[in-house]
């Protein structure tokens, strides 16, 4: 157990170092130079040299990396060249939107996937099971960038059930209209989660329901409902919860898409605007933040469920 | 007594087995049968691929140039089967030309992923040792980096040509393909027939290509199609974010982007068809790829191979 956790920790450190190096070199090895971007095409050689010196771009690359990492550890991710805001401030302002989207979408996904899987597992290959299997299979072919515009078209533009693009309200300003604007994007993001959670839970429930202790509970005369809730659900939901970490990581593309579509100033929206304006420090900062956040979420879920279910560590 | 039981019961037992087999078949009729749906989906993928390949030979209006004599944002009808977009361009023509991007990036990326990820995976799983451990850990490390964020960063600094996007996405698909191919190679690398080939003095290359490869081929094909679908989604997401092949070249993702940008009505016009048609095209292609992959997997019954 300790050995397993130690191994995971070492892997975590390796991954974080890799992510930081990759993010750093991504910007520095690819064509396009920050100095040219800042000074424009008419810069003199003198100006270029001065700015290179100011930005520390004349130092060897490995030194630049360590200087950059030193700043990162102090929470300094550099400054935007267009708005002169610090990248850390941009992240601080936009991250809560992503967090809210992810939490809402996970609540919706669980609220739909759990009852659906429990109903399906009661009669495998029954009518309900077949219907929900086909539905989730079809949902696999509806990634956020396909389903989000369609749902906005139907529910925001056509039926006016939800507010349309550019109507984001911060949660501190008006709680209920914030929830109202968050619902549609959260539903879009929940769809992917529903597919994964439903399939995992359904399969685990079906195999759990064939175990001896379930037969035992049945022979004691317990009702199906009680067996499902008290005996089958808990051992079956562990792999699902452990997979939630990975699923949250895979949500990131979806959050970018709904944020751009609905013009909500989250991390994805900021990243894409920075990309469109060649604002390389912001791109670098957000990339590093998002990548490390995802790595940490995966690690924490993995770690938590190793404690809950020690069988994972032995596999 | 004993002679009777020697001659007769075999028939009875055989009948029993026969019954069992037919019962199994009845319980799961899809087993060892690809079914009509499979062929419909294969047909659809081939049709889309043919249309995209020979798009310039088809009697289609120019996808990048609007005909200003036609109606702007027209719905489906004669003249323009699926209507026109905000720049008077024919939506049907743009969909067919747009399929090129999805298919080239999807299949090209998967092919790059298979070459870069699959070949090292087979060799490393067969040879084992330190290189295998290092590559395996490496694949974990690269997979931990969210592909979409990395691809956005790379593409935005490097450029948005179809070739570059295919290459970058293909390289990011490689570690995942590495894991799948490695796992299925491992399950065959120590089998008796491989040992037998080794004992007969077959070279490693021969064992890998003649003994192991045919056995893992079903997994490669079925997972390869899933990889194609995943890459098509990734390219579509990039295009939707405006980071794939630049306009006016059509792709389903950037058509959806154009349709969505009109949705708010801020530009004084809306065109629901510019959302509905590209979304449907994407859905049909993805579900076809998924169905074909799923049916093939069930057909070859490779479900026991886990990642």
XYZ file of C-alpha atoms in Angstrom:
622
model
C 0.000 0.000 0.000
C 2.674 2.539 1.051
C 4.811 1.271 -1.798
C 1.971 1.817 -4.241
C 1.317 5.340 -2.981
C 5.034 6.109 -3.101
C 5.210 4.890 -6.701
C 2.240 7.047 -7.624
C 3.830 10.064 -5.946
C 7.065 9.595 -7.889
C 5.048 9.321 -11.101
C 3.141 12.483 -10.146
C 6.381 14.427 -9.703
C 7.723 13.125 -13.045
C 4.499 14.091 -14.772
C 4.485 17.599 -13.292
C 8.115 18.168 -14.315
C 7.306 16.901 -17.817
C 4.237 19.134 -18.051
C 6.229 22.202 -16.996
C 9.086 21.469 -19.432
C 6.646 20.747 -22.269
C 4.718 23.961 -21.594
C 7.926 25.995 -21.443
C 9.499 24.618 -24.612
C 6.212 24.682 -26.484
C 6.503 28.449 -26.515
C 10.260 28.774 -26.866
C 11.121 26.210 -29.523
C 8.322 26.919 -31.936
C 8.628 29.654 -34.557
C 7.296 33.037 -33.547
C 9.277 35.135 -31.105
C 7.706 37.125 -28.267
C 9.995 40.075 -29.015
C 8.762 40.278 -32.606
C 5.180 40.088 -31.369
C 5.686 42.941 -28.918
C 7.767 45.257 -31.088
C 6.165 44.537 -34.426
C 7.922 44.286 -37.803
C 9.582 47.745 -37.728
C 11.791 47.171 -34.674
C 15.483 48.110 -34.844
C 18.156 45.561 -33.953
C 19.036 47.730 -30.933
C 15.455 47.604 -29.604
C 15.233 43.853 -30.170
C 18.466 43.285 -28.249
C 17.340 45.512 -25.355
C 13.972 43.826 -25.054
C 15.533 40.367 -25.352
C 17.794 41.323 -22.478
C 14.904 42.733 -20.440
C 12.843 39.580 -20.958
C 15.868 37.393 -20.219
C 15.626 35.832 -23.685
C 19.405 36.164 -24.253
C 20.193 33.636 -21.521
C 20.601 29.908 -22.290
C 17.296 28.089 -22.582
C 17.785 25.874 -19.517
C 18.487 28.961 -17.375
C 15.351 30.609 -18.708
C 13.386 27.485 -17.734
C 14.618 27.604 -14.125
C 13.998 31.351 -13.876
C 10.492 30.795 -15.215
C 9.864 27.912 -12.772
C 11.131 30.113 -9.938
C 8.533 32.730 -10.840
C 5.848 30.065 -11.182
C 6.531 28.807 -7.651
C 6.015 32.374 -6.418
C 2.656 32.464 -8.193
C 3.953 34.758 -10.901
C 2.848 33.505 -14.307
C 3.811 36.628 -16.214
C 1.786 39.461 -17.642
C -0.527 39.770 -20.608
C 0.942 41.892 -23.416
C -2.449 43.132 -24.523
C -4.345 43.915 -21.319
C -1.347 44.156 -18.947
C -3.263 42.027 -16.470
C -1.217 39.402 -14.675
C -1.906 35.857 -15.865
C -2.513 34.809 -12.269
C -5.323 37.384 -11.981
C -6.895 36.201 -15.238
C -6.828 32.617 -13.937
C -8.205 33.650 -10.547
C -11.123 35.439 -12.205
C -12.011 32.799 -14.763
C -11.325 29.523 -12.960
C -14.462 29.696 -10.727
C -16.604 29.554 -13.875
C -14.984 26.294 -14.975
C -15.230 24.911 -11.460
C -18.928 25.710 -11.300
C -19.528 24.169 -14.739
C -17.691 20.994 -13.766
C -19.494 20.625 -10.425
C -22.942 21.218 -11.958
C -22.312 18.878 -14.856
C -21.111 16.124 -12.522
C -24.188 16.501 -10.304
C -26.437 16.238 -13.365
C -24.470 13.282 -14.748
C -24.683 11.357 -11.464
C -28.362 12.212 -10.969
C -29.184 10.689 -14.371
C -26.648 7.863 -14.631
C -27.325 6.275 -11.205
C -31.087 5.671 -11.479
C -30.697 4.685 -15.140
C -27.999 2.090 -14.387
C -29.909 0.733 -11.392
C -33.043 0.295 -13.448
C -31.073 -1.309 -16.307
C -29.191 -3.731 -14.065
C -32.417 -5.086 -12.573
C -33.246 -6.732 -15.905
C -30.177 -7.004 -18.112
C -31.175 -7.122 -21.796
C -34.687 -6.075 -20.826
C -36.538 -3.374 -22.703
C -35.276 -0.507 -20.530
C -31.721 -1.820 -20.597
C -31.693 -2.103 -24.378
C -33.198 1.351 -24.785
C -30.706 3.000 -22.449
C -27.795 1.087 -23.988
C -28.694 2.318 -27.467
C -29.287 5.866 -26.212
C -25.911 6.086 -24.508
C -24.248 4.521 -27.560
C -25.746 7.244 -29.734
C -24.679 9.898 -27.205
C -21.078 8.774 -27.745
C -21.389 10.258 -31.225
C -22.538 13.643 -29.859
C -19.425 15.465 -28.618
C -19.938 18.930 -27.060
C -19.150 20.893 -30.225
C -21.933 19.027 -32.055
C -24.633 18.929 -29.380
C -24.014 22.342 -27.780
C -24.996 24.468 -30.818
C -28.047 22.250 -31.403
C -29.219 22.594 -27.785
C -28.615 26.359 -27.850
C -30.585 26.541 -31.102
C -33.496 24.585 -29.613
C -33.651 25.704 -25.982
C -32.236 29.230 -26.112
C -33.068 30.577 -29.569
C -36.234 28.670 -30.449
C -38.025 27.965 -27.157
C -36.366 30.593 -24.934
C -36.149 28.159 -22.001
C -32.549 29.141 -21.267
C -30.723 32.412 -21.909
C -28.707 32.575 -25.125
C -25.051 33.494 -25.725
C -23.397 36.411 -23.924
C -25.808 36.407 -21.000
C -23.405 35.190 -18.337
C -24.000 36.671 -14.866
C -21.371 36.228 -12.108
C -22.587 34.115 -9.190
C -21.942 36.917 -6.694
C -24.134 39.318 -8.642
C -27.342 37.345 -9.023
C -27.370 33.778 -7.742
C -30.475 32.491 -9.530
C -29.784 34.000 -12.943
C -26.267 32.619 -12.664
C -27.702 29.118 -12.094
C -30.095 29.690 -14.990
C -27.271 30.568 -17.409
C -25.123 27.687 -16.146
C -27.768 24.979 -16.690
C -27.567 24.618 -20.468
C -23.745 24.350 -20.682
C -23.766 21.987 -17.696
C -26.257 19.703 -19.432
C -24.012 19.646 -22.525
C -21.022 18.687 -20.390
C -23.031 16.150 -18.392
C -23.860 14.070 -21.496
C -20.352 12.653 -21.821
C -20.275 11.795 -18.122
C -23.662 10.067 -18.262
C -22.414 7.650 -20.942
C -19.283 6.693 -18.983
C -20.958 6.464 -15.571
C -24.005 4.580 -16.837
C -21.908 1.934 -18.597
C -19.509 1.404 -15.695
C -22.212 1.261 -13.026
C -24.539 -0.955 -15.084
C -21.805 -3.531 -15.764
C -20.539 -3.494 -12.177
C -24.068 -3.792 -10.786
C -24.859 -6.742 -13.041
C -21.758 -8.607 -11.892
C -22.303 -7.664 -8.230
C -25.913 -8.880 -8.358
C -24.623 -12.361 -9.267
C -22.449 -12.619 -6.164
C -23.139 -14.988 -3.268
C -23.886 -12.322 -0.709
C -26.714 -11.025 -2.900
C -28.190 -14.539 -3.153
C -27.835 -14.692 0.620
C -29.660 -11.388 1.055
C -32.371 -12.600 -1.306
C -32.813 -15.834 0.593
C -33.262 -13.807 3.764
C -36.291 -12.368 2.002
C -35.032 -8.818 1.543
C -36.823 -6.780 -1.075
C -35.158 -6.030 -4.442
C -35.113 -2.360 -3.603
C -33.330 -2.913 -0.325
C -30.802 -5.291 -1.889
C -30.046 -2.745 -4.606
C -29.595 0.198 -2.252
C -28.023 -1.454 0.776
C -25.979 -4.294 -0.679
C -25.254 -3.889 -4.382
C -24.791 -0.165 -4.916
C -21.822 0.516 -2.693
C -19.421 -2.186 -3.936
C -20.455 -1.406 -7.528
C -19.892 2.331 -7.469
C -16.195 2.341 -6.597
C -14.790 1.964 -10.103
C -17.254 4.621 -11.242
C -16.100 7.134 -8.638
C -12.476 6.289 -9.361
C -13.126 7.003 -13.046
C -14.643 10.399 -12.196
C -11.140 11.883 -12.026
C -10.367 10.888 -15.608
C -13.819 11.970 -16.773
C -13.363 15.423 -15.250
C -10.065 15.694 -17.122
C -11.781 14.835 -20.384
C -14.410 17.539 -19.740
C -11.879 20.253 -20.437
C -12.426 20.337 -24.219
C -16.148 20.577 -23.589
C -15.825 23.501 -21.174
C -13.754 25.375 -23.784
C -16.471 24.841 -26.357
C -19.455 25.893 -24.251
C -17.542 28.904 -22.932
C -16.721 30.083 -26.438
C -20.242 29.341 -27.702
C -21.990 31.117 -24.816
C -19.238 33.717 -24.378
C -18.631 32.913 -20.728
C -15.256 34.296 -19.567
C -13.873 31.017 -18.210
C -10.368 29.617 -18.677
C -11.121 28.193 -22.129
C -12.515 31.495 -23.353
C -9.459 33.341 -22.025
C -7.092 30.775 -23.547
C -8.659 31.044 -26.993
C -8.678 34.863 -26.871
C -5.022 34.827 -25.812
C -4.212 32.431 -28.664
C -5.973 34.703 -31.155
C -3.971 37.697 -29.900
C -0.589 35.906 -29.778
C -0.487 36.642 -26.051
C 2.075 33.947 -25.372
C 2.580 34.388 -21.602
C -1.157 33.997 -20.994
C -1.295 30.915 -23.246
C 1.683 29.463 -21.391
C 0.251 30.274 -17.953
C -3.224 28.894 -18.626
C -1.805 25.776 -20.327
C 0.395 25.057 -17.319
C -2.431 25.716 -14.855
C -4.984 23.538 -16.656
C -2.523 20.694 -17.251
C -1.366 20.586 -13.636
C -4.939 20.919 -12.325
C -6.003 17.899 -14.391
C -2.986 15.861 -13.326
C -3.684 16.671 -9.662
C -7.400 15.860 -9.923
C -6.565 12.488 -11.477
C -4.003 11.812 -8.777
C -6.305 12.792 -5.897
C -9.158 10.608 -7.140
C -6.770 7.732 -7.674
C -5.360 8.191 -4.185
C -8.750 8.523 -2.458
C -10.103 5.374 -3.998
C -6.996 3.409 -3.179
C -7.808 4.155 0.435
C -11.504 3.355 0.023
C -10.827 0.155 -1.891
C -7.375 -1.367 -1.203
C -7.924 -3.893 -4.007
C -6.935 -1.177 -6.533
C -3.376 -0.982 -5.182
C -2.892 -4.715 -5.554
C -3.876 -4.859 -9.210
C -24.568 -52.289 -20.294
C -21.215 -50.747 -20.870
C -21.401 -51.292 -24.635
C -24.749 -49.483 -24.733
C -23.402 -46.580 -22.775
C -20.415 -46.452 -25.086
C -22.388 -46.338 -28.314
C -25.510 -44.485 -27.358
C -24.831 -41.726 -24.830
C -22.472 -39.893 -27.134
C -25.486 -39.050 -29.264
C -27.475 -37.894 -26.284
C -24.597 -35.832 -24.984
C -24.124 -34.400 -28.444
C -27.784 -33.441 -28.613
C -27.380 -31.710 -25.279
C -24.411 -29.726 -26.492
C -26.240 -28.873 -29.685
C -29.154 -27.572 -27.677
C -26.827 -25.517 -25.533
C -25.180 -23.990 -28.572
C -28.462 -23.049 -30.170
C -29.650 -21.619 -26.849
C -26.517 -19.507 -26.704
C -27.060 -18.334 -30.228
C -30.643 -17.442 -29.409
C -29.530 -15.523 -26.349
C -26.990 -13.532 -28.286
C -27.862 -13.461 -31.966
C -25.258 -10.778 -32.723
C -22.414 -13.183 -31.986
C -20.383 -14.077 -35.100
C -22.723 -11.996 -37.226
C -22.007 -8.475 -38.335
C -25.618 -7.608 -39.076
C -27.318 -5.155 -41.430
C -26.518 -2.093 -39.319
C -22.798 -2.822 -39.665
C -22.997 -2.848 -43.463
C -25.146 0.293 -43.548
C -22.495 2.074 -41.473
C -19.617 0.748 -43.595
C -21.536 1.881 -46.665
C -22.060 5.355 -45.211
C -18.362 5.809 -44.389
C -17.389 4.641 -47.898
C -19.999 6.925 -49.482
C -18.733 9.952 -47.532
C -15.135 9.061 -48.393
C -15.924 8.656 -52.109
C -17.896 11.899 -52.230
C -15.068 13.752 -50.490
C -12.410 12.255 -52.768
C -14.223 12.971 -56.023
C -15.855 16.202 -54.839
C -14.243 18.200 -57.656
C -15.740 15.832 -60.265
C -19.260 16.132 -58.869
C -21.626 18.790 -60.240
C -21.283 20.959 -57.137
C -21.097 24.739 -56.837
C -17.780 26.185 -55.622
C -17.727 25.613 -51.833
C -15.618 28.693 -51.096
C -17.325 31.185 -53.359
C -20.869 32.393 -52.880
C -23.252 32.853 -55.777
C -24.663 36.295 -55.185
C -27.681 35.588 -57.394
C -29.000 33.084 -54.879
C -30.711 33.821 -51.567
C -28.589 34.347 -48.458
C -29.237 31.906 -45.550
C -31.801 30.026 -47.635
C -33.363 26.859 -46.269
C -33.229 23.524 -48.134
C -34.830 23.618 -51.554
C -34.287 23.386 -55.325
C -31.037 24.855 -56.578
C -29.353 24.469 -53.223
C -30.446 21.114 -51.739
C -29.412 21.974 -48.192
C -29.660 25.740 -48.548
C -27.038 28.466 -48.430
C -25.004 30.087 -45.654
C -24.536 33.740 -44.711
C -22.005 34.225 -47.531
C -24.358 32.802 -50.213
C -22.344 29.555 -50.357
C -23.956 26.174 -50.993
C -24.140 24.211 -47.701
C -24.274 20.775 -49.381
C -21.147 21.486 -51.393
C -19.355 22.794 -48.286
C -20.361 19.683 -46.338
C -18.878 17.393 -48.987
C -15.641 19.358 -49.272
C -15.581 19.678 -45.460
C -15.643 15.889 -45.109
C -12.125 15.922 -46.573
C -10.742 17.639 -43.484
C -12.420 15.263 -41.019
C -11.460 12.154 -42.986
C -7.871 13.145 -43.790
C -7.124 14.298 -40.248
C -9.033 11.340 -38.726
C -7.545 8.506 -40.787
C -4.179 10.210 -41.287
C -3.819 10.953 -37.584
C -4.785 7.398 -36.634
C -2.244 6.067 -39.156
C 0.515 8.255 -37.715
C -0.521 7.150 -34.228
C -0.403 3.492 -35.300
C 3.066 3.826 -36.825
C 4.553 5.940 -34.031
C 2.733 4.179 -31.187
C 1.894 0.720 -32.465
C 5.238 -0.487 -33.862
C 7.307 0.436 -30.758
C 4.504 -1.086 -28.651
C 4.817 -4.479 -30.348
C 8.601 -4.535 -30.114
C 8.694 -3.301 -26.540
C 5.993 -5.709 -25.336
C 7.772 -8.606 -27.045
C 11.263 -7.784 -25.814
C 10.257 -6.443 -22.357
C 13.137 -5.199 -20.187
C 14.081 -1.654 -19.279
C 13.123 -0.019 -22.562
C 9.621 -1.419 -22.133
C 9.379 -0.047 -18.586
C 10.655 3.343 -19.744
C 8.283 3.536 -22.729
C 5.384 2.385 -20.596
C 6.016 5.057 -17.959
C 6.567 7.562 -20.763
C 3.162 6.782 -22.237
C 1.540 7.388 -18.831
C 3.357 10.701 -18.522
C 2.352 11.950 -21.974
C -1.232 10.741 -21.533
C -1.504 12.778 -18.332
C -1.098 15.955 -20.394
C -4.590 16.910 -21.631
C -4.346 16.484 -25.431
C -6.707 19.325 -26.303
C -4.712 21.900 -24.309
C -1.412 20.733 -25.784
C -2.791 20.660 -29.314
C -4.306 24.153 -28.927
C -0.972 25.507 -27.700
C 1.089 23.791 -30.419
C -1.250 24.591 -33.291
C -1.565 28.223 -32.233
C 2.203 28.691 -32.267
C 3.060 26.445 -35.182
C 0.284 27.011 -37.691
C -3.059 25.679 -38.768
C -2.416 23.712 -41.949
C -4.138 20.351 -42.372
C -0.769 18.561 -42.481
C 0.442 20.090 -39.188
C -2.843 19.394 -37.419
C -2.839 15.769 -38.610
C 0.747 15.331 -37.458
C 0.241 16.910 -34.018
C -3.000 15.036 -33.282
C -1.480 11.794 -34.586
C 1.510 12.162 -32.286
C -0.783 12.793 -29.330
C -2.834 9.698 -30.207
C 0.348 7.590 -30.269
C 0.678 6.941 -26.487
C -2.918 5.727 -26.262
C -2.440 3.406 -29.240
C 0.863 2.328 -27.678
C -0.980 1.202 -24.540
C -3.629 -0.743 -26.414
C -1.227 -2.479 -28.813
C 1.213 -3.219 -25.998
C -1.501 -4.828 -23.851
C -2.714 -7.057 -26.673
C 0.818 -7.979 -27.786
C 1.631 -8.955 -24.188
C -1.317 -11.343 -24.123
C 0.152 -13.228 -27.099
C 3.914 -12.831 -26.565
C 4.242 -15.833 -24.234
C 1.754 -18.173 -25.939
C 2.850 -21.651 -26.992
C 2.742 -20.981 -30.729
C 5.168 -18.074 -30.264
C 7.478 -20.319 -28.227
C 7.197 -22.964 -30.931
C 8.150 -20.464 -33.623
C 11.086 -19.367 -31.500
C 12.174 -23.006 -31.008
C 12.059 -23.459 -34.792
C 14.550 -20.617 -35.041
C 12.262 -17.895 -36.416
C 13.671 -14.393 -36.239
C 12.085 -11.755 -34.021
C 10.847 -9.854 -37.072
C 9.186 -12.989 -38.414
C 7.568 -13.782 -35.062
C 6.246 -10.238 -34.702
C 4.879 -9.977 -38.238
C 3.770 -13.559 -38.928
C 2.800 -14.895 -35.488
C 1.736 -11.964 -33.314
C 0.494 -9.355 -35.786
C -2.301 -11.501 -37.321
C -3.600 -12.214 -33.815
C -3.684 -8.624 -32.651
C -4.993 -7.331 -36.003
C -8.684 -7.388 -34.907
C -7.832 -5.254 -31.867
C -5.777 -2.872 -33.983
C -8.532 -2.436 -36.568
C -11.338 -2.016 -34.059
C -9.381 0.279 -31.756
C -7.969 2.097 -34.784
C -11.516 3.044 -35.797
C -12.217 4.316 -32.265
C -9.016 6.359 -32.597
C -10.272 7.761 -35.913
C -13.541 8.802 -34.232
C -11.674 10.362 -31.301
C -9.381 12.298 -33.647
C -12.319 13.489 -35.764
C -13.868 14.824 -32.537
C -10.609 16.507 -31.533
C -10.215 18.162 -34.962
C -13.864 19.201 -34.907
C -13.417 20.766 -31.472
C -10.331 22.632 -32.687
C -12.185 23.811 -35.785
C -15.108 24.930 -33.624
C -12.653 26.959 -31.542
C -11.321 28.464 -34.797
C -7.970 26.699 -34.491
C -8.138 24.210 -37.359
C -7.866 24.641 -41.131
C -8.440 28.378 -41.709
C -11.454 29.692 -43.668
C -12.682 29.800 -46.368
C -11.757 26.081 -46.576
C -14.824 24.314 -45.186
C -14.689 21.779 -42.363
C -17.664 20.490 -40.404
C -16.268 22.035 -37.244
C -15.823 25.518 -38.676
C -19.237 25.345 -40.365
C -20.729 24.619 -36.928
C -18.717 27.554 -35.618
C -20.144 29.842 -38.319
C -23.661 28.556 -37.678
C -23.262 29.087 -33.913
C -21.907 32.599 -34.296
C -25.138 33.480 -36.125
C -27.287 31.879 -33.412
C -27.202 34.819 -31.021
C -28.717 37.010 -33.729
C -26.097 39.634 -32.919
C -25.123 39.823 -36.603
C -28.745 40.511 -37.500
C -29.307 37.117 -39.136
C -29.793 33.527 -38.050
C -29.503 30.281 -39.969
C -30.516 27.168 -38.037
C -29.656 24.960 -41.049
C -26.004 25.933 -40.723
C -26.093 24.249 -37.301
C -28.390 21.319 -38.096
C -26.677 19.988 -41.246
C -23.014 19.965 -40.110
C -24.099 18.582 -36.714
C -26.018 15.765 -38.428
C -23.107 15.015 -40.766
C -20.743 14.797 -37.796
C -23.177 12.639 -35.802
C -23.698 10.188 -38.681
C -19.967 9.809 -39.363
C -19.121 9.331 -35.682
C -21.911 6.862 -34.989
C -20.960 4.884 -38.125
C -17.346 4.666 -36.980
C -18.453 3.630 -33.483
C -20.895 0.999 -34.760
C -18.322 -0.514 -37.142
C -15.680 -0.625 -34.393
C -18.106 -2.072 -31.852
C -19.468 -4.770 -34.181
C -15.964 -5.767 -35.259
C -14.888 -6.026 -31.629
C -17.894 -8.206 -30.816
C -17.305 -10.262 -33.962
C -13.721 -11.085 -33.110
C -14.610 -11.156 -29.414
C -11.550 -9.319 -28.206
C -13.373 -7.904 -25.211
C -11.137 -9.762 -22.765
C -8.201 -7.541 -23.681
C -8.128 -4.692 -21.240
C -6.095 -1.507 -21.336
